[in-house]
Coordinates of C-alpha atoms in Angstrom, one line a residue:
M1 CA 21.6 34.3 -4.1
I2 CA 19.2 35.9 -6.5
M3 CA 16.6 33.4 -7.8
K4 CA 14.3 33.8 -10.8
Q5 CA 10.7 34.0 -9.7
L6 CA 8.0 31.6 -11.0
E7 CA 5.7 33.0 -13.6
S8 CA 1.9 32.9 -13.7
T9 CA 2.1 30.2 -16.4
Y10 CA 3.0 27.5 -13.9
P11 CA 0.3 25.0 -12.9
S12 CA -1.5 25.9 -9.6
L13 CA -0.4 22.6 -8.1
I14 CA 3.2 24.0 -8.1
Y15 CA 2.4 27.7 -7.8
K16 CA 0.2 27.6 -4.7
P17 CA 3.0 26.1 -2.4
Y18 CA 5.4 28.6 -4.1
E19 CA 3.1 31.5 -3.0
S20 CA 3.0 30.1 0.5
L21 CA 6.8 30.2 0.4
Q22 CA 6.9 33.9 -0.6
A23 CA 4.4 34.7 2.3
A24 CA 6.6 32.8 4.8
K25 CA 9.7 34.8 3.6
E26 CA 7.7 38.1 4.1
N27 CA 6.9 36.9 7.7
N28 CA 10.6 36.4 8.4
S29 CA 9.9 33.0 9.8
E30 CA 12.6 30.5 8.9
A31 CA 10.5 27.6 10.4
E32 CA 7.5 28.6 8.2
R33 CA 9.8 29.0 5.2
H34 CA 11.2 25.5 5.8
F35 CA 7.7 24.0 6.0
T36 CA 6.6 25.6 2.7
L37 CA 9.8 24.5 1.0
I38 CA 9.0 20.9 2.0
D39 CA 5.4 21.3 0.6
L40 CA 6.8 22.7 -2.7
G41 CA 9.3 19.8 -3.0
E42 CA 6.6 17.2 -2.3
S43 CA 4.3 18.9 -4.9
L44 CA 7.0 18.7 -7.5
L45 CA 7.9 15.1 -7.0
V46 CA 4.3 14.0 -6.9
Y47 CA 3.7 16.0 -10.2
V48 CA 6.7 14.3 -11.8
A49 CA 5.5 10.9 -10.7
G50 CA 2.0 11.7 -12.2
I51 CA 3.7 12.6 -15.6
L52 CA 5.6 9.3 -15.7
L53 CA 2.5 7.2 -14.8
G54 CA 0.5 9.1 -17.5
E55 CA 3.2 8.4 -20.1
Y56 CA 3.4 4.8 -19.2
K57 CA -0.4 4.3 -19.5
K58 CA -0.4 6.2 -22.8
S59 CA 2.3 4.0 -24.3
G60 CA 0.0 1.0 -24.3
V61 CA 3.0 -1.2 -23.4
I62 CA 2.4 -3.7 -20.6
N63 CA 5.4 -3.9 -18.2
K64 CA 4.7 -6.6 -15.6
K65 CA 7.2 -5.1 -13.1
I66 CA 5.5 -1.7 -13.3
E67 CA 2.0 -3.3 -13.2
T68 CA 3.1 -5.3 -10.1
E69 CA 4.1 -2.1 -8.3
L70 CA 0.8 -0.5 -9.3
Y71 CA -1.0 -3.5 -7.8
R72 CA 1.0 -3.4 -4.6
L73 CA 0.4 0.4 -4.1
G74 CA -3.2 0.4 -5.3
N75 CA -4.7 -0.2 -1.9
K76 CA -2.3 1.9 0.2
N77 CA -2.5 5.4 1.5
L78 CA 0.5 6.6 -0.5
S79 CA 3.3 8.3 1.4
F80 CA 5.9 10.7 -0.1
G81 CA 8.4 7.8 0.0
H82 CA 6.1 5.8 -2.3
Y83 CA 6.2 8.5 -4.9
Q84 CA 10.0 8.7 -4.8
H85 CA 10.1 5.0 -5.3
L86 CA 7.7 5.2 -8.2
V87 CA 9.8 7.9 -10.0
R88 CA 13.0 5.9 -9.5
F89 CA 11.4 2.6 -10.5
I90 CA 9.5 3.8 -13.6
R91 CA 12.6 5.7 -14.8
K92 CA 14.5 2.4 -14.9
E93 CA 11.7 0.5 -16.6
M94 CA 10.7 3.1 -19.3
D95 CA 12.9 3.6 -22.3
D96 CA 11.7 7.1 -23.1
S97 CA 9.9 10.0 -21.6
I98 CA 9.5 13.8 -22.1
I99 CA 11.4 14.2 -18.8
H100 CA 13.8 11.2 -19.2
E101 CA 16.8 13.5 -19.7
K102 CA 16.0 15.4 -16.5
L103 CA 16.0 12.2 -14.5
H104 CA 19.2 10.8 -16.0
K105 CA 22.2 10.5 -13.6
G106 CA 24.3 12.6 -16.0
H107 CA 21.9 15.6 -15.6
N108 CA 23.4 17.6 -12.7
Y109 CA 22.2 20.5 -10.6
D110 CA 24.7 22.8 -8.9
G111 CA 22.2 23.9 -6.3
A112 CA 21.4 20.3 -5.4
A113 CA 25.1 19.5 -5.2
N114 CA 25.7 22.3 -2.7
L115 CA 22.7 21.3 -0.6
V116 CA 23.8 17.6 -0.4
M117 CA 27.4 18.6 0.6
S118 CA 26.2 21.2 3.1
F119 CA 23.7 18.8 4.7
E120 CA 26.2 15.9 5.0
V121 CA 28.7 18.3 6.8
L122 CA 26.0 19.6 9.1
K123 CA 24.7 16.1 9.9
K124 CA 28.2 15.0 10.9
L125 CA 28.6 18.0 13.2
V126 CA 25.2 17.5 14.8
D127 CA 25.9 13.8 15.3
D128 CA 29.1 14.9 17.1
G129 CA 27.1 17.0 19.5
L130 CA 26.7 20.4 17.8
D131 CA 23.4 22.2 18.7
E132 CA 24.2 25.8 17.7
G133 CA 26.6 27.9 15.6
F134 CA 25.8 25.8 12.5
K135 CA 26.8 28.2 9.8
E136 CA 30.1 29.2 11.2
K137 CA 31.2 25.7 12.0
A138 CA 29.8 24.1 8.8
E139 CA 31.3 26.7 6.5
T140 CA 34.7 26.2 8.1
T141 CA 34.4 22.4 7.8
K142 CA 33.4 22.7 4.1
K143 CA 36.5 24.6 3.1
G144 CA 38.5 22.6 0.5
R145 CA 35.7 20.2 -0.2
T146 CA 34.2 19.8 -3.7
A147 CA 30.5 19.1 -4.2
K148 CA 29.7 15.8 -6.0
N149 CA 27.6 15.7 -9.2
T150 CA 23.9 15.6 -8.0
G151 CA 20.9 14.7 -10.1
F152 CA 17.2 14.9 -9.6
L153 CA 16.9 11.6 -7.6
D154 CA 20.0 12.3 -5.6
F155 CA 18.5 15.6 -4.6
F156 CA 15.2 14.0 -3.4
D157 CA 17.2 11.3 -1.5
C158 CA 18.6 14.2 0.6
F159 CA 15.3 16.1 0.6
I160 CA 13.5 13.1 2.1
E161 CA 16.0 12.9 4.9
I162 CA 15.6 16.6 5.6
R163 CA 11.8 16.2 5.4
N164 CA 11.8 13.3 7.9
I165 CA 13.9 15.3 10.4
K166 CA 11.3 18.0 10.3
A167 CA 8.4 15.5 10.7
H168 CA 10.1 13.2 13.3
P169 CA 13.1 14.9 15.0
D170 CA 13.4 12.4 17.9
G171 CA 16.3 10.1 17.6
K172 CA 17.6 11.7 14.4
A173 CA 20.8 13.1 15.9
G174 CA 23.8 11.5 17.6
P175 CA 25.5 8.1 17.4
K176 CA 23.4 4.9 17.3
D177 CA 24.1 4.1 20.9
N178 CA 23.2 7.6 22.1
L179 CA 20.5 9.1 19.9
R180 CA 18.9 12.4 20.7
K181 CA 16.5 14.9 19.2
W182 CA 17.6 17.0 16.2
P183 CA 18.0 20.7 17.1
L184 CA 15.1 22.2 15.2
T185 CA 16.0 25.8 15.9
E186 CA 15.5 29.0 13.8
E187 CA 19.3 28.9 13.3
Y188 CA 19.1 25.4 11.8
Y189 CA 16.2 26.2 9.6
S190 CA 17.9 29.4 8.3
Y191 CA 21.1 27.5 7.5
I192 CA 19.5 24.6 5.6
N193 CA 16.8 26.8 3.9
D194 CA 19.5 28.9 2.3
Y195 CA 20.7 25.8 0.4
L196 CA 17.3 24.0 0.0
E197 CA 15.5 26.9 -1.7
P198 CA 18.0 27.6 -4.5
A199 CA 18.4 23.8 -5.1
L200 CA 14.6 23.4 -5.4
M201 CA 14.1 26.4 -7.6
E202 CA 16.9 25.4 -10.0
I203 CA 15.2 22.1 -10.6
I204 CA 11.7 23.6 -11.0
H205 CA 13.0 26.1 -13.6
D206 CA 14.8 23.3 -15.4
F207 CA 11.5 21.4 -15.9
E208 CA 10.1 23.5 -18.7
I209 CA 7.4 20.8 -19.2
L210 CA 5.7 22.5 -16.2
V211 CA 5.0 25.5 -18.4
K212 CA 4.9 24.0 -21.9
F213 CA 2.4 21.2 -21.1
R214 CA -0.6 22.9 -19.3
C215 CA -2.5 21.1 -16.6
A216 CA -6.3 20.8 -17.1
R217 CA -9.1 19.2 -15.2
A218 CA -11.9 17.3 -17.0
T219 CA -15.5 18.3 -16.3
E220 CA -18.9 16.6 -16.7
E221 CA -19.6 18.7 -19.8
I222 CA -19.1 16.1 -22.5
E223 CA -20.8 16.0 -25.9
D224 CA -20.6 12.4 -27.1
E225 CA -21.9 13.0 -30.6
A226 CA -19.7 16.1 -31.3
R227 CA -16.8 14.4 -29.5
R228 CA -16.2 17.6 -27.5
A229 CA -15.4 18.0 -23.9
R230 CA -14.8 20.9 -21.5
F231 CA -11.7 21.2 -19.4
V232 CA -10.6 23.7 -16.7
L233 CA -7.1 24.9 -17.0
E234 CA -5.4 24.9 -13.6
A235 CA -3.0 27.8 -13.8
A236 CA -1.4 30.0 -11.2
L237 CA -3.6 33.1 -11.7
G238 CA -6.9 31.2 -11.7
E239 CA -9.0 28.7 -13.7
Q240 CA -10.1 29.0 -17.3
N241 CA -12.4 26.9 -19.4
V242 CA -11.2 25.3 -22.6
D243 CA -13.2 23.1 -25.0
L244 CA -11.4 20.3 -26.9
T245 CA -12.3 18.0 -29.7
L246 CA -11.3 14.4 -28.8
T247 CA -11.3 10.9 -30.3
S248 CA -14.0 8.4 -29.3
E249 CA -11.4 6.5 -27.2
Q250 CA -10.4 9.7 -25.3
I251 CA -14.1 10.6 -24.7
A252 CA -14.7 7.1 -23.3
M253 CA -11.9 7.3 -20.8
L254 CA -12.9 10.8 -19.4
S255 CA -14.2 11.1 -15.9
N256 CA -15.1 14.3 -13.9
N257 CA -12.1 15.9 -12.1
Q258 CA -9.4 13.8 -13.7
R259 CA -6.3 15.8 -14.5
F260 CA -4.6 15.8 -17.9
L261 CA -1.7 17.5 -19.6
L262 CA -2.4 19.4 -22.8
S263 CA 0.4 19.5 -25.4
P264 CA 1.8 22.8 -26.7
E265 CA -0.6 22.4 -29.7
N266 CA -3.5 22.3 -27.2
Q267 CA -4.3 18.6 -27.7
L268 CA -4.9 16.1 -24.9
F269 CA -1.5 14.6 -24.2
I270 CA -1.6 12.3 -21.2
R271 CA -3.6 11.7 -18.1
L272 CA -1.8 13.3 -15.1
F273 CA -2.0 10.9 -12.2
Y274 CA -1.4 13.5 -9.5
N275 CA -1.8 12.0 -6.0
T276 CA -3.4 8.9 -7.5
I277 CA -2.4 5.5 -9.0
P278 CA -3.7 4.1 -12.3
Q279 CA -5.6 0.9 -12.4
I280 CA -3.6 -2.2 -13.2
N281 CA -4.0 -3.5 -16.8
K282 CA -6.8 -6.0 -17.0
E283 CA -4.8 -8.3 -19.2
V284 CA -2.3 -9.1 -16.5
Y285 CA -4.5 -8.3 -13.4
K286 CA -5.4 -12.0 -12.7
E287 CA -1.8 -13.2 -13.1
I288 CA -0.3 -10.5 -10.9
S289 CA -3.0 -10.6 -8.2
E290 CA -2.7 -14.3 -7.8
A291 CA 1.1 -14.1 -7.6
E292 CA 0.9 -11.3 -5.0
K293 CA -1.7 -13.2 -3.0
A294 CA 0.5 -16.2 -2.9
K295 CA 3.4 -14.1 -1.6
Q296 CA 1.3 -12.6 1.1
M297 CA 0.0 -16.0 2.2
E298 CA 3.4 -17.6 2.2
P299 CA 4.4 -16.6 5.8
H300 CA 1.0 -17.8 7.1
L301 CA 1.4 -21.2 5.3
K302 CA 5.0 -21.5 6.7
Q303 CA 3.7 -21.1 10.2
M304 CA 0.9 -23.6 9.6
I305 CA 3.4 -26.1 8.3
R306 CA 5.6 -25.6 11.4
D307 CA 2.5 -26.1 13.6
K308 CA 1.7 -29.4 11.9
L309 CA 5.2 -30.7 12.2
S310 CA 5.8 -29.5 15.8
D311 CA 4.3 -32.6 17.6
D312 CA 5.6 -35.7 15.9
Q313 CA 7.5 -34.2 12.9
R314 CA 4.9 -35.7 10.5
I315 CA 1.9 -34.4 8.5
D316 CA -1.1 -36.6 8.3
E317 CA -3.8 -36.7 5.6
L318 CA -6.2 -34.3 7.3
E319 CA -3.4 -31.8 8.1
Y320 CA -2.2 -31.9 4.5
L321 CA -5.8 -31.3 3.2
V322 CA -6.0 -28.1 5.3
L323 CA -2.6 -27.0 3.9
Y324 CA -3.6 -27.9 0.3
D325 CA -6.9 -26.0 0.5
T326 CA -5.2 -22.9 2.0
A327 CA -2.6 -22.9 -0.8
K328 CA -5.3 -23.5 -3.5
M329 CA -7.3 -20.4 -2.3
V330 CA -4.4 -18.2 -3.4
S331 CA -3.7 -20.1 -6.6
M332 CA -0.5 -21.7 -5.2
S333 CA 0.3 -25.0 -7.0
E334 CA 0.8 -28.2 -5.1
E335 CA 4.4 -28.2 -6.3
Q336 CA 4.9 -24.8 -4.7
L337 CA 3.3 -26.1 -1.5
F338 CA 5.7 -29.0 -1.4
E339 CA 8.6 -26.5 -1.8
L340 CA 7.4 -24.6 1.3
I341 CA 7.0 -27.8 3.2
D342 CA 10.6 -28.8 2.3
K343 CA 11.9 -25.5 3.5
I344 CA 10.3 -25.9 6.9
R345 CA 11.5 -29.6 7.0
K346 CA 15.1 -28.5 6.5
E347 CA 14.6 -25.6 8.9
L348 CA 13.4 -28.0 11.6
K349 CA 16.1 -30.5 10.7
I350 CA 13.6 -33.3 10.1
E351 CA 15.3 -36.4 8.4
A352 CA 12.1 -37.8 6.8
S353 CA 11.9 -37.7 3.0
L354 CA 9.6 -35.3 1.2
G355 CA 8.8 -37.1 -2.0
T356 CA 6.6 -35.5 -4.6
P357 CA 2.8 -34.7 -4.8
E358 CA 2.4 -37.9 -6.9
Q359 CA 4.6 -40.0 -4.5
P360 CA 4.8 -38.4 -1.1
G361 CA 7.7 -39.5 1.2
D362 CA 7.6 -40.8 4.7
L363 CA 7.1 -37.2 6.0
F364 CA 3.4 -37.8 5.2
I365 CA 1.4 -40.4 7.2
K366 CA -2.2 -41.5 7.1
E367 CA -3.2 -40.6 10.6
K368 CA -1.6 -39.4 13.8
E369 CA -1.9 -41.4 17.1
V370 CA -4.6 -40.1 19.5
D371 CA -4.2 -39.9 23.3
K372 CA -4.8 -43.2 25.0
R373 CA -7.3 -43.3 27.9
L374 CA -5.9 -42.9 31.5
T375 CA -5.4 -45.8 33.9
F376 CA -6.2 -45.7 37.6
N377 CA -3.8 -43.4 39.5
P378 CA -3.3 -44.1 43.3
W379 CA -2.4 -40.5 43.8
W380 CA -6.1 -39.6 43.5
L381 CA -6.9 -41.4 46.7
Q382 CA -3.9 -39.8 48.5
Y383 CA -5.2 -36.4 47.3
F384 CA -8.7 -37.0 48.8
S385 CA -7.0 -37.7 52.2
I386 CA -5.4 -34.2 52.4
L387 CA -8.5 -32.2 51.2
P388 CA -9.6 -31.3 54.8
N389 CA -6.2 -29.7 55.6
M390 CA -6.2 -27.3 52.5
D391 CA -6.0 -23.5 53.2
Q392 CA -9.3 -22.1 51.8
K393 CA -8.0 -18.5 51.8
K394 CA -5.1 -19.5 49.7
I395 CA -7.4 -21.3 47.3
D396 CA -9.6 -18.2 47.0
S397 CA -6.5 -16.1 46.3
E398 CA -5.5 -18.5 43.6
K399 CA -8.9 -18.3 42.0
D400 CA -8.7 -14.5 41.9
Q401 CA -5.3 -14.7 40.1
I402 CA -6.8 -17.1 37.5
K403 CA -9.8 -14.7 37.1
K404 CA -7.4 -12.0 36.0
F405 CA -6.4 -14.2 33.1
D406 CA -10.0 -14.9 32.3
D407 CA -10.7 -11.2 32.2
K408 CA -7.8 -10.7 29.8
I409 CA -9.3 -13.4 27.6
K410 CA -12.7 -11.8 27.7
K411 CA -11.2 -8.3 26.8
L412 CA -9.4 -9.8 23.8
N413 CA -12.6 -11.4 22.6
V414 CA -14.4 -8.1 22.8
E415 CA -11.5 -6.4 20.9
L416 CA -11.6 -9.1 18.2
K417 CA -15.4 -8.7 17.8
C418 CA -14.9 -4.9 17.3
A419 CA -12.2 -5.4 14.8
L420 CA -14.3 -8.0 12.8
D421 CA -17.3 -5.7 13.0
S422 CA -15.2 -2.8 11.5
I423 CA -14.0 -5.1 8.7
K424 CA -17.6 -6.2 8.1
S425 CA -18.7 -2.6 7.8
K426 CA -16.0 -1.9 5.2
E427 CA -17.1 -5.0 3.2
G428 CA -20.6 -3.7 3.3
K429 CA -19.6 -0.3 1.8
K430 CA -17.5 -2.0 -0.9
K431 CA -20.5 -4.2 -1.9
K432 CA -22.6 -1.1 -2.0
D433 CA -20.0 0.4 -4.3
I434 CA -20.2 -2.6 -6.6
K435 CA -24.0 -2.2 -6.7
Q436 CA -23.6 1.4 -7.7
E437 CA -21.1 0.6 -10.4
R438 CA -23.5 -2.1 -11.8
E439 CA -26.3 0.4 -11.8
K440 CA -24.1 2.9 -13.6
K441 CA -23.3 0.1 -16.1
R442 CA -27.0 -0.5 -16.7
E443 CA -27.7 3.2 -17.3
I444 CA -24.8 3.6 -19.7
R445 CA -25.8 0.5 -21.6
A446 CA -29.4 1.6 -21.8
K447 CA -28.5 5.1 -23.0
S448 CA -25.9 3.9 -25.5
E449 CA -28.0 1.1 -26.9
Q450 CA -30.8 3.6 -27.5
R451 CA -28.3 5.9 -29.3
I452 CA -27.2 2.9 -31.5
K453 CA -30.8 2.0 -32.1
D454 CA -31.5 5.5 -33.3
I455 CA -28.5 5.4 -35.6
R456 CA -29.7 2.1 -37.1
E457 CA -33.1 3.7 -37.8
A458 CA -31.4 6.7 -39.4
I459 CA -29.3 4.4 -41.6
K460 CA -32.5 2.8 -43.0
K461 CA -33.8 6.3 -43.9
A462 CA -30.5 7.7 -45.3
K463 CA -31.1 9.1 -48.7
T464 CA -27.5 9.3 -49.9
A465 CA -24.6 6.8 -49.8
E466 CA -22.4 9.4 -48.1
R467 CA -24.9 9.9 -45.4
N468 CA -25.3 6.2 -45.0
E469 CA -21.5 5.7 -44.7
K470 CA -21.3 8.5 -42.1
L471 CA -24.0 7.0 -39.9
K472 CA -22.4 3.6 -40.1
N473 CA -19.2 5.1 -38.8
D474 CA -21.1 6.9 -36.0
K475 CA -22.7 3.5 -35.1
Q476 CA -19.3 1.8 -35.0
E477 CA -17.8 4.6 -32.9
A478 CA -20.8 4.5 -30.5
E479 CA -20.5 0.7 -30.1
E480 CA -16.7 1.0 -29.5
R481 CA -17.3 3.8 -26.9
L482 CA -19.9 1.6 -25.2
N483 CA -17.6 -1.3 -25.0
N484 CA -14.8 0.8 -23.6
R485 CA -17.0 2.3 -20.9
L486 CA -18.4 -1.1 -19.9
E487 CA -14.8 -2.6 -19.8
N488 CA -13.6 0.3 -17.6
I489 CA -16.6 -0.2 -15.2
E490 CA -15.8 -4.0 -15.1
L491 CA -12.2 -3.2 -14.2
V492 CA -13.4 -1.0 -11.4
I493 CA -15.7 -3.7 -10.1
T494 CA -12.8 -6.2 -10.3
R495 CA -10.7 -3.8 -8.3
I496 CA -13.4 -3.5 -5.7
N497 CA -13.8 -7.2 -5.5
E498 CA -10.0 -7.3 -4.9
D499 CA -10.5 -4.9 -2.1
I500 CA -13.1 -7.2 -0.6
A501 CA -10.8 -10.1 -0.9
S502 CA -8.1 -8.0 0.9
L503 CA -10.6 -7.3 3.7
E504 CA -11.4 -11.1 3.9
Q505 CA -7.6 -11.7 4.2
E506 CA -7.4 -8.9 6.8
R507 CA -10.2 -10.6 8.7
D508 CA -8.4 -14.0 8.6
D509 CA -5.1 -12.2 9.7
K510 CA -7.0 -10.5 12.6
K511 CA -8.4 -13.8 13.7
A512 CA -5.0 -15.4 13.5
E513 CA -3.4 -12.5 15.4
Y514 CA -6.0 -12.7 18.2
K515 CA -5.9 -16.5 18.3
Q516 CA -2.1 -16.3 18.9
K517 CA -2.7 -13.7 21.7
L518 CA -5.4 -15.9 23.2
D519 CA -3.3 -19.0 23.0
D520 CA -0.4 -17.2 24.7
I521 CA -2.7 -16.1 27.6
E522 CA -4.2 -19.6 27.8
K523 CA -0.7 -21.1 28.0
E524 CA 0.2 -18.6 30.8
R525 CA -3.1 -19.3 32.5
E526 CA -2.5 -23.1 32.3
S527 CA 1.1 -22.7 33.6
E528 CA -0.2 -20.7 36.5
L529 CA -3.0 -23.1 37.2
K530 CA -0.6 -26.1 37.4
K531 CA 1.3 -24.3 40.2
T532 CA -1.7 -23.8 42.5
T533 CA -3.6 -26.0 44.9
W534 CA -6.8 -25.1 43.2
G535 CA -5.3 -25.9 39.8
R536 CA -4.2 -29.4 41.0
H537 CA -7.7 -29.9 42.4
K538 CA -9.3 -29.0 38.9
Y539 CA -6.8 -31.3 37.0
L540 CA -7.4 -34.2 39.3
W541 CA -11.2 -34.0 38.8
K542 CA -10.6 -33.7 35.0
E543 CA -8.4 -36.8 35.1
L544 CA -11.0 -38.7 37.1
G545 CA -13.7 -37.6 34.6
Q546 CA -11.5 -38.9 31.7
Y547 CA -10.9 -42.2 33.5
V548 CA -14.6 -42.7 34.1
E549 CA -15.5 -41.9 30.5
G550 CA -12.7 -44.2 29.3

């Protein structure tokens, strides 16, 4: 199939992997060609996700579903699957976009349809045991079949499956009960590449936005007073400087190395969030962060409730106070806590009544009974009579066995300390970042306030009404620009604080994880101890000690 070549007007983010594809074809390596096709497809999807995110932020509309996704993904190392999810999710939530038509289910691509059908046929053959002769067998199987309508997102569903086979071929072929490695041979690559390349190129050529809206990177060269900023166009044949006149709001949001799309009229159109996620809107940040924290804490709270109810199926005042404080830390209401307790009560089939926070039922008690002191046990005297006949070698062997458990416990404690030290180091770096942001805030405030002060002095000396009015407008714009910059820095600081809170949660989770491991080993140790002569000896002296203390 003859395919139209990409022109030099394409953004370098798309053109560079395309160049690598051409080089791979010249090298006659189907495996290399396949890898570059995967890189090109990934670049396209990430670019499209960046456009949708930029359009959403430009709209000024606050969509809580989208903002929640941004919050969830904000602290993650994003995978290709995350970007596919974002494109699908934002397409559903946004009413309009310059690429909305391209993402609609009714917008079909013939090349993508052929790819999907060919891959489905090939996958069935490979699952049935085929490891070679792909083209001949697949083409014969395809006869009489008709390709289904396939859109942009349908193509990338298939693309991701092909990509994952390349990245992790083990267990990708065969039936579920007899999985084997996918046959990644030159023959396989050749067959699938001949469908993947035309499908991908058809979609790229259909996205005329890649050419009409040029990609530009912001630089540090910003003239606040003249409201001008320098950008670097990122085109296929190299970079080129361009100076743009912007509004005060646009100047305020600029940051070095941020990418933007320029409209056909050479105006700043949207921020291109390529390989990055925008910050969550500050108006809904607190509401969403609290809701998400509560969701994350819910499994931990459920386990805590199970633990409290596991002994006598009741929760006393002290236990409830611990549960209440834990729920309060993540802004979970007492009513929501009661709902969780009720779920666990039903799960454990406890008949006691729950009640309400104002009038708790009989599931809640004032205080649990404590262990009563021991009474004298005649077995102790009998045990002392057999002490001389005990096998000392056996006792020493039992001690060595218990020591192995003690060594495991010691090793886990060392691992926990290392994990906590690592988290502490990350927290230190985050706190340092906050300090730097606050210093940046002070510098911006000082510089801007001096500028505003100079304008005030100039207003006093203005000789004409026209000059006076212009200076007042300059002063107002300078104040607005200052407020915007300070708000952006505050949002960054808020996000870093959220990162610190996440690290604190990670620390708590790590402690809980190791506590569980330590508890499991302790239980195993105690179980082993009870079976041994040496263990019985230790327990007897422990009981004697409790009896004497009582």
